[in-house]
PDB file of C-alpha atoms in Angstrom:
ATOM      1  CA  MET A 588     -25.647 -12.998 -16.521  1.00 64.00           C
ATOM      2  CA  SER A 589     -23.612 -14.973 -19.075  1.00 76.00           C
ATOM      3  CA  PHE A 590     -19.865 -14.696 -18.760  1.00 73.00           C
ATOM      4  CA  ARG A 591     -19.586 -11.842 -21.248  1.00 80.00           C
ATOM      5  CA  GLY A 592     -21.600  -9.696 -19.466  1.00 78.00           C
ATOM      6  CA  THR A 593     -20.555 -10.809 -16.627  1.00 77.00           C
ATOM      7  CA  LEU A 594     -16.803  -9.966 -17.794  1.00 75.00           C
ATOM      8  CA  THR A 595     -18.092  -6.418 -18.919  1.00 82.00           C
ATOM      9  CA  ARG A 596     -20.143  -5.455 -16.254  1.00 81.00           C
ATOM     10  CA  GLU A 597     -16.649  -5.726 -13.796  1.00 78.00           C
ATOM     11  CA  PHE A 598     -14.629  -4.043 -16.667  1.00 80.00           C
ATOM     12  CA  THR A 599     -16.301  -1.259 -17.185  1.00 84.00           C
ATOM     13  CA  ALA A 600     -16.825  -0.645 -13.179  1.00 80.00           C
ATOM     14  CA  TYR A 601     -13.118  -1.486 -11.843  1.00 80.00           C
ATOM     15  CA  SER A 602     -12.106   1.008 -15.545  1.00 84.00           C
ATOM     16  CA  THR A 603     -14.589   3.854 -13.694  1.00 86.00           C
ATOM     17  CA  GLY A 604     -12.796   3.360 -10.311  1.00 83.00           C
ATOM     18  CA  TYR A 605      -9.399   3.191 -12.218  1.00 85.00           C
ATOM     19  CA  PHE A 606     -10.270   6.931 -13.742  1.00 89.00           C
ATOM     20  CA  PHE A 607     -11.799   7.780 -10.787  1.00 89.00           C
ATOM     21  CA  MET A 608      -9.837   6.894  -8.501  1.00 88.00           C
ATOM     22  CA  GLN A 609      -6.255   8.697 -10.611  1.00 90.00           C
ATOM     23  CA  LEU A 610      -8.462  12.004 -11.346  1.00 92.00           C
ATOM     24  CA  ILE A 611      -8.721  11.743  -6.950  1.00 92.00           C
ATOM     25  CA  THR A 612      -4.452  11.151  -7.326  1.00 89.00           C
ATOM     26  CA  ILE A 613      -3.244  13.648 -10.077  1.00 92.00           C
ATOM     27  CA  GLY A 614      -5.796  16.710  -7.960  1.00 93.00           C
ATOM     28  CA  LEU A 615      -4.178  15.772  -4.518  1.00 92.00           C
ATOM     29  CA  ALA A 616      -0.525  15.478  -6.422  1.00 90.00           C
ATOM     30  CA  VAL A 617      -1.118  19.628  -7.261  1.00 92.00           C
ATOM     31  CA  PHE A 618      -2.056  20.779  -3.838  1.00 93.00           C
ATOM     32  CA  ILE A 619       0.167  18.782  -1.888  1.00 92.00           C
ATOM     33  CA  ARG A 620       3.433  19.987  -4.126  1.00 90.00           C
ATOM     34  CA  ASN A 621       1.428  23.798  -3.786  1.00 90.00           C
ATOM     35  CA  VAL A 622       0.863  23.455  -0.144  1.00 92.00           C
ATOM     36  CA  LEU A 623       4.491  21.763   1.141  1.00 89.00           C
ATOM     37  CA  GLY A 624       7.647  23.785   0.444  1.00 84.00           C
ATOM     38  CA  PRO A 625      10.077  22.301  -2.262  1.00 88.00           C
ATOM     39  CA  GLU A 626      12.062  21.818   0.950  1.00 86.00           C
ATOM     40  CA  GLN A 627       9.893  19.071   2.459  1.00 89.00           C
ATOM     41  CA  MET A 628       9.340  17.824  -0.793  1.00 89.00           C
ATOM     42  CA  GLY A 629      12.912  16.834  -1.501  1.00 88.00           C
ATOM     43  CA  VAL A 630      12.326  15.254   1.599  1.00 87.00           C
ATOM     44  CA  TRP A 631       9.210  12.791   0.445  1.00 88.00           C
ATOM     45  CA  VAL A 632      10.883  12.361  -2.281  1.00 89.00           C
ATOM     46  CA  SER A 633      13.944  11.083  -1.214  1.00 88.00           C
ATOM     47  CA  LEU A 634      12.539   8.487   0.798  1.00 88.00           C
ATOM     48  CA  GLN A 635       9.702   7.110  -1.428  1.00 89.00           C
ATOM     49  CA  VAL A 636      13.450   5.844  -2.890  1.00 91.00           C
ATOM     50  CA  ILE A 637      13.353   4.215  -0.173  1.00 89.00           C
ATOM     51  CA  LEU A 638       9.350   3.037   0.347  1.00 88.00           C
ATOM     52  CA  ASN A 639       9.481   1.491  -3.347  1.00 88.00           C
ATOM     53  CA  TYR A 640      11.685  -0.838  -2.600  1.00 89.00           C
ATOM     54  CA  THR A 641      10.334  -1.583   0.189  1.00 87.00           C
ATOM     55  CA  LYS A 642       7.679  -3.537  -2.260  1.00 84.00           C
ATOM     56  CA  TYR A 643      10.592  -6.082  -3.426  1.00 86.00           C
ATOM     57  CA  SER A 644      10.835  -7.150   0.522  1.00 86.00           C
ATOM     58  CA  ASN A 645       8.845  -9.968  -0.085  1.00 82.00           C
ATOM     59  CA  LEU A 646      10.748 -11.646  -2.883  1.00 84.00           C
ATOM     60  CA  GLY A 647       7.637 -11.505  -5.024  1.00 83.00           C
ATOM     61  CA  LEU A 648       5.765 -14.060  -2.318  1.00 82.00           C
ATOM     62  CA  ALA A 649       2.334 -12.048  -3.271  1.00 82.00           C
ATOM     63  CA  ASN A 650       2.928 -12.573  -6.913  1.00 83.00           C
ATOM     64  CA  ALA A 651       2.952 -15.982  -5.639  1.00 85.00           C
ATOM     65  CA  ALA A 652       0.804 -16.863  -3.323  1.00 85.00           C
ATOM     66  CA  GLY A 653      -1.604 -15.243  -6.374  1.00 83.00           C
ATOM     67  CA  ARG A 654      -1.073 -17.593  -8.055  1.00 85.00           C
ATOM     68  CA  GLU A 655      -0.463 -20.541  -6.668  1.00 87.00           C
ATOM     69  CA  ILE A 656      -3.409 -19.744  -4.126  1.00 87.00           C
ATOM     70  CA  PRO A 657      -6.168 -20.187  -7.449  1.00 86.00           C
ATOM     71  CA  PHE A 658      -4.404 -22.605  -8.631  1.00 86.00           C
ATOM     72  CA  GLU A 659      -4.322 -25.833  -5.552  1.00 87.00           C
ATOM     73  CA  LYS A 660      -8.410 -24.031  -4.739  1.00 86.00           C
ATOM     74  CA  GLY A 661      -8.877 -25.440  -8.223  1.00 86.00           C
ATOM     75  CA  ARG A 662      -7.037 -28.574  -7.358  1.00 90.00           C
ATOM     76  CA  GLN A 663      -9.338 -29.400  -4.699  1.00 90.00           C
ATOM     77  CA  HIS A 664      -6.041 -28.471  -2.033  1.00 88.00           C
ATOM     78  CA  PHE A 665      -8.052 -26.611  -0.231  1.00 89.00           C
ATOM     79  CA  ASP A 666      -5.614 -27.176   3.121  1.00 92.00           C
ATOM     80  CA  ARG A 667      -2.783 -26.374   0.702  1.00 91.00           C
ATOM     81  CA  ALA A 668      -4.301 -23.204   0.196  1.00 89.00           C
ATOM     82  CA  GLU A 669      -4.683 -21.883   2.740  1.00 90.00           C
ATOM     83  CA  ARG A 670      -0.916 -22.957   4.162  1.00 92.00           C
ATOM     84  CA  ILE A 671       0.385 -20.950   0.943  1.00 90.00           C
ATOM     85  CA  ARG A 672      -1.695 -17.974   2.357  1.00 90.00           C
ATOM     86  CA  ASN A 673      -0.909 -18.144   5.943  1.00 91.00           C
ATOM     87  CA  VAL A 674       3.286 -18.533   5.222  1.00 91.00           C
ATOM     88  CA  SER A 675       2.827 -16.376   2.765  1.00 91.00           C
ATOM     89  CA  PHE A 676       1.098 -13.708   4.900  1.00 91.00           C
ATOM     90  CA  ALA A 677       3.641 -14.568   7.810  1.00 93.00           C
ATOM     91  CA  PHE A 678       6.591 -13.604   5.209  1.00 93.00           C
ATOM     92  CA  THR A 679       5.315 -10.555   4.201  1.00 92.00           C
ATOM     93  CA  LEU A 680       4.795  -9.173   7.702  1.00 93.00           C
ATOM     94  CA  ILE A 681       8.191 -10.937   8.697  1.00 94.00           C
ATOM     95  CA  THR A 682      10.496  -9.209   6.171  1.00 94.00           C
ATOM     96  CA  ALA A 683       7.923  -5.985   6.871  1.00 93.00           C
ATOM     97  CA  LEU A 684       8.513  -5.118  10.271  1.00 95.00           C
ATOM     98  CA  ALA A 685      12.551  -6.103   9.859  1.00 95.00           C
ATOM     99  CA  LEU A 686      12.120  -3.164   7.719  1.00 94.00           C
ATOM    100  CA  SER A 687      10.861  -0.909   9.624  1.00 95.00           C
ATOM    101  CA  PHE A 688      13.338  -2.305  12.132  1.00 96.00           C
ATOM    102  CA  VAL A 689      16.089  -0.809  10.156  1.00 95.00           C
ATOM    103  CA  MET A 690      14.509   1.801   9.759  1.00 94.00           C
ATOM    104  CA  VAL A 691      13.743   2.913  12.792  1.00 96.00           C
ATOM    105  CA  PHE A 692      17.712   2.129  13.695  1.00 96.00           C
ATOM    106  CA  ALA A 693      18.304   4.348  10.583  1.00 94.00           C
ATOM    107  CA  ALA A 694      16.850   7.202  11.950  1.00 94.00           C
ATOM    108  CA  PHE A 695      17.917   7.736  14.638  1.00 95.00           C
ATOM    109  CA  ALA A 696      21.504   6.472  13.573  1.00 95.00           C
ATOM    110  CA  LEU A 697      21.585   8.962  11.193  1.00 92.00           C
ATOM    111  CA  ARG A 698      19.777  12.249  13.417  1.00 93.00           C
ATOM    112  CA  SER A 699      22.713  14.507  14.013  1.00 92.00           C
ATOM    113  CA  ARG A 700      23.998  13.733  10.354  1.00 93.00           C
ATOM    114  CA  MET A 701      20.747  14.870   8.081  1.00 88.00           C
ATOM    115  CA  GLY A 702      18.779  16.852  11.044  1.00 87.00           C
ATOM    116  CA  GLU A 703      14.785  17.003  12.862  1.00 90.00           C
ATOM    117  CA  LEU A 704      12.555  16.953   9.514  1.00 89.00           C
ATOM    118  CA  PHE A 705      14.685  13.823   7.752  1.00 89.00           C
ATOM    119  CA  PHE A 706      14.573  11.809  11.174  1.00 93.00           C
ATOM    120  CA  TYR A 707      10.853  12.435  11.961  1.00 93.00           C
ATOM    121  CA  SER A 708      10.332  11.518   8.452  1.00 92.00           C
ATOM    122  CA  LEU A 709      12.242   8.496   8.201  1.00 93.00           C
ATOM    123  CA  LEU A 710      10.044   7.311  11.550  1.00 94.00           C
ATOM    124  CA  ALA A 711       7.007   7.769   9.739  1.00 93.00           C
ATOM    125  CA  LEU A 712       8.021   6.366   7.059  1.00 93.00           C
ATOM    126  CA  SER A 713       9.037   2.744   8.994  1.00 94.00           C
ATOM    127  CA  PHE A 714       5.229   2.509   9.840  1.00 93.00           C
ATOM    128  CA  LEU A 715       4.288   4.224   6.574  1.00 92.00           C
ATOM    129  CA  SER A 716       6.646   0.764   4.950  1.00 92.00           C
ATOM    130  CA  PHE A 717       4.757  -1.975   7.018  1.00 93.00           C
ATOM    131  CA  PHE A 718       0.686  -0.766   6.796  1.00 91.00           C
ATOM    132  CA  GLN A 719       1.553  -0.834   3.252  1.00 89.00           C
ATOM    133  CA  ARG A 720       3.435  -3.571   2.421  1.00 90.00           C
ATOM    134  CA  ALA A 721      -0.136  -5.814   4.341  1.00 89.00           C
ATOM    135  CA  SER A 722      -2.238  -3.502   2.553  1.00 87.00           C
ATOM    136  CA  THR A 723      -1.062  -4.371  -0.786  1.00 86.00           C
ATOM    137  CA  PHE A 724      -0.820  -8.515   0.656  1.00 88.00           C
ATOM    138  CA  CYS A 725      -3.985  -8.093   1.191  1.00 86.00           C
ATOM    139  CA  ILE A 726      -5.198  -6.877  -1.947  1.00 85.00           C
ATOM    140  CA  SER A 727      -3.316  -9.568  -3.806  1.00 85.00           C
ATOM    141  CA  LEU A 728      -4.837 -12.130  -2.073  1.00 86.00           C
ATOM    142  CA  LEU A 729      -8.041 -10.864  -2.887  1.00 85.00           C
ATOM    143  CA  ARG A 730      -7.383 -10.093  -6.475  1.00 82.00           C
ATOM    144  CA  ALA A 731      -6.272 -14.474  -5.786  1.00 82.00           C
ATOM    145  CA  GLU A 732     -10.168 -14.818  -4.621  1.00 82.00           C
ATOM    146  CA  LYS A 733     -11.709 -12.953  -7.805  1.00 79.00           C
ATOM    147  CA  GLN A 734     -12.550 -10.357  -5.580  1.00 81.00           C
ATOM    148  CA  PHE A 735     -12.204  -7.824  -8.278  1.00 78.00           C
ATOM    149  CA  SER A 736     -15.515  -5.937  -7.060  1.00 80.00           C
ATOM    150  CA  PHE A 737     -14.284  -5.568  -3.786  1.00 84.00           C
ATOM    151  CA  ILE A 738     -11.071  -4.375  -4.900  1.00 83.00           C
ATOM    152  CA  ASN A 739     -12.685  -1.669  -7.088  1.00 82.00           C
ATOM    153  CA  ARG A 740     -15.142  -0.473  -4.179  1.00 84.00           C
ATOM    154  CA  PHE A 741     -12.261  -0.777  -2.373  1.00 84.00           C
ATOM    155  CA  ASN A 742     -10.024   1.307  -4.260  1.00 83.00           C
ATOM    156  CA  VAL A 743     -11.947   4.136  -5.030  1.00 86.00           C
ATOM    157  CA  TYR A 744     -13.745   4.504  -0.862  1.00 87.00           C
ATOM    158  CA  SER A 745      -9.533   4.574  -0.172  1.00 86.00           C
ATOM    159  CA  ALA A 746      -8.910   7.248  -2.552  1.00 88.00           C
ATOM    160  CA  VAL A 747     -11.516   9.224  -1.730  1.00 90.00           C
ATOM    161  CA  ALA A 748     -10.955   8.625   2.377  1.00 88.00           C
ATOM    162  CA  ASN A 749      -7.270   9.179   1.497  1.00 89.00           C
ATOM    163  CA  ALA A 750      -7.757  12.320  -0.022  1.00 92.00           C
ATOM    164  CA  ALA A 751      -9.754  13.708   2.548  1.00 92.00           C
ATOM    165  CA  LEU A 752      -7.140  12.989   5.068  1.00 91.00           C
ATOM    166  CA  THR A 753      -4.498  14.280   3.159  1.00 93.00           C
ATOM    167  CA  VAL A 754      -6.499  17.646   2.739  1.00 94.00           C
ATOM    168  CA  ILE A 755      -7.234  17.902   6.407  1.00 94.00           C
ATOM    169  CA  LEU A 756      -4.070  17.085   7.620  1.00 94.00           C
ATOM    170  CA  ILE A 757      -1.576  18.835   5.560  1.00 94.00           C
ATOM    171  CA  THR A 758      -2.898  22.584   5.797  1.00 92.00           C
ATOM    172  CA  SER A 759      -2.495  21.838   9.520  1.00 92.00           C
ATOM    173  CA  PHE A 760       0.902  19.565   9.641  1.00 92.00           C
ATOM    174  CA  GLY A 761       2.286  20.049   6.677  1.00 90.00           C
ATOM    175  CA  LEU A 762       4.967  17.224   5.911  1.00 90.00           C
ATOM    176  CA  TYR A 763       4.468  15.064   9.016  1.00 92.00           C
ATOM    177  CA  GLY A 764       0.706  15.563   8.309  1.00 93.00           C
ATOM    178  CA  TYR A 765       1.226  13.979   5.165  1.00 92.00           C
ATOM    179  CA  TYR A 766       2.631  10.997   6.805  1.00 92.00           C
ATOM    180  CA  LEU A 767       0.807  10.482   9.488  1.00 92.00           C
ATOM    181  CA  SER A 768      -2.859  10.857   6.765  1.00 92.00           C
ATOM    182  CA  MET A 769      -0.681   8.216   4.812  1.00 89.00           C
ATOM    183  CA  ILE A 770      -0.847   5.782   8.151  1.00 90.00           C
ATOM    184  CA  LEU A 771      -4.309   6.513   9.075  1.00 89.00           C
ATOM    185  CA  SER A 772      -5.281   5.689   5.537  1.00 86.00           C
ATOM    186  CA  PHE A 773      -3.115   2.441   5.786  1.00 83.00           C
ATOM    187  CA  VAL A 774      -4.878   1.901   9.003  1.00 82.00           C
ATOM    188  CA  LEU A 775      -8.119   2.104   8.421  1.00 78.00           C
ATOM    189  CA  ASN A 776      -8.264   0.511   4.983  1.00 70.00           C
TER     190      ASN A 776
END
């Protein structure tokens, strides 16, 4: 198949998968807001600020690795590419683990002032943050390896699995079920 045909096929598959994933995400967001009360949604939205800032904990190393690995492979420096992958992955895991420990410490330090819901939410967030950082880094490496069709399938399957887990667990356990579904989604992926 020609380059243009391959590019068109991959673009179409990715766009279709992305659209499907967004439909699932929108439906799930509406469901979650209908099931959780204002207090639980308020706690989740507040903690999402922390979760969003943890994205920056690897200091852009995932993006740099995603750029440098293909560059080094193109220059036939496979050992350098492997070293970049290993060092950046180790740094990402170490910083994610350190942030998780800080969140656990903060949960215990603030437990008496913020209440049980916030305490358990921050504990769940510490696990979620760690697994999210590891998963995001792995997807970045897959992009560097030009595994776009795999990433597309992964995103669609992940969205379906996450939606199923969320619906089952949130109806049974509320906000804690939501946290558990997100952690399990990252662990299983």
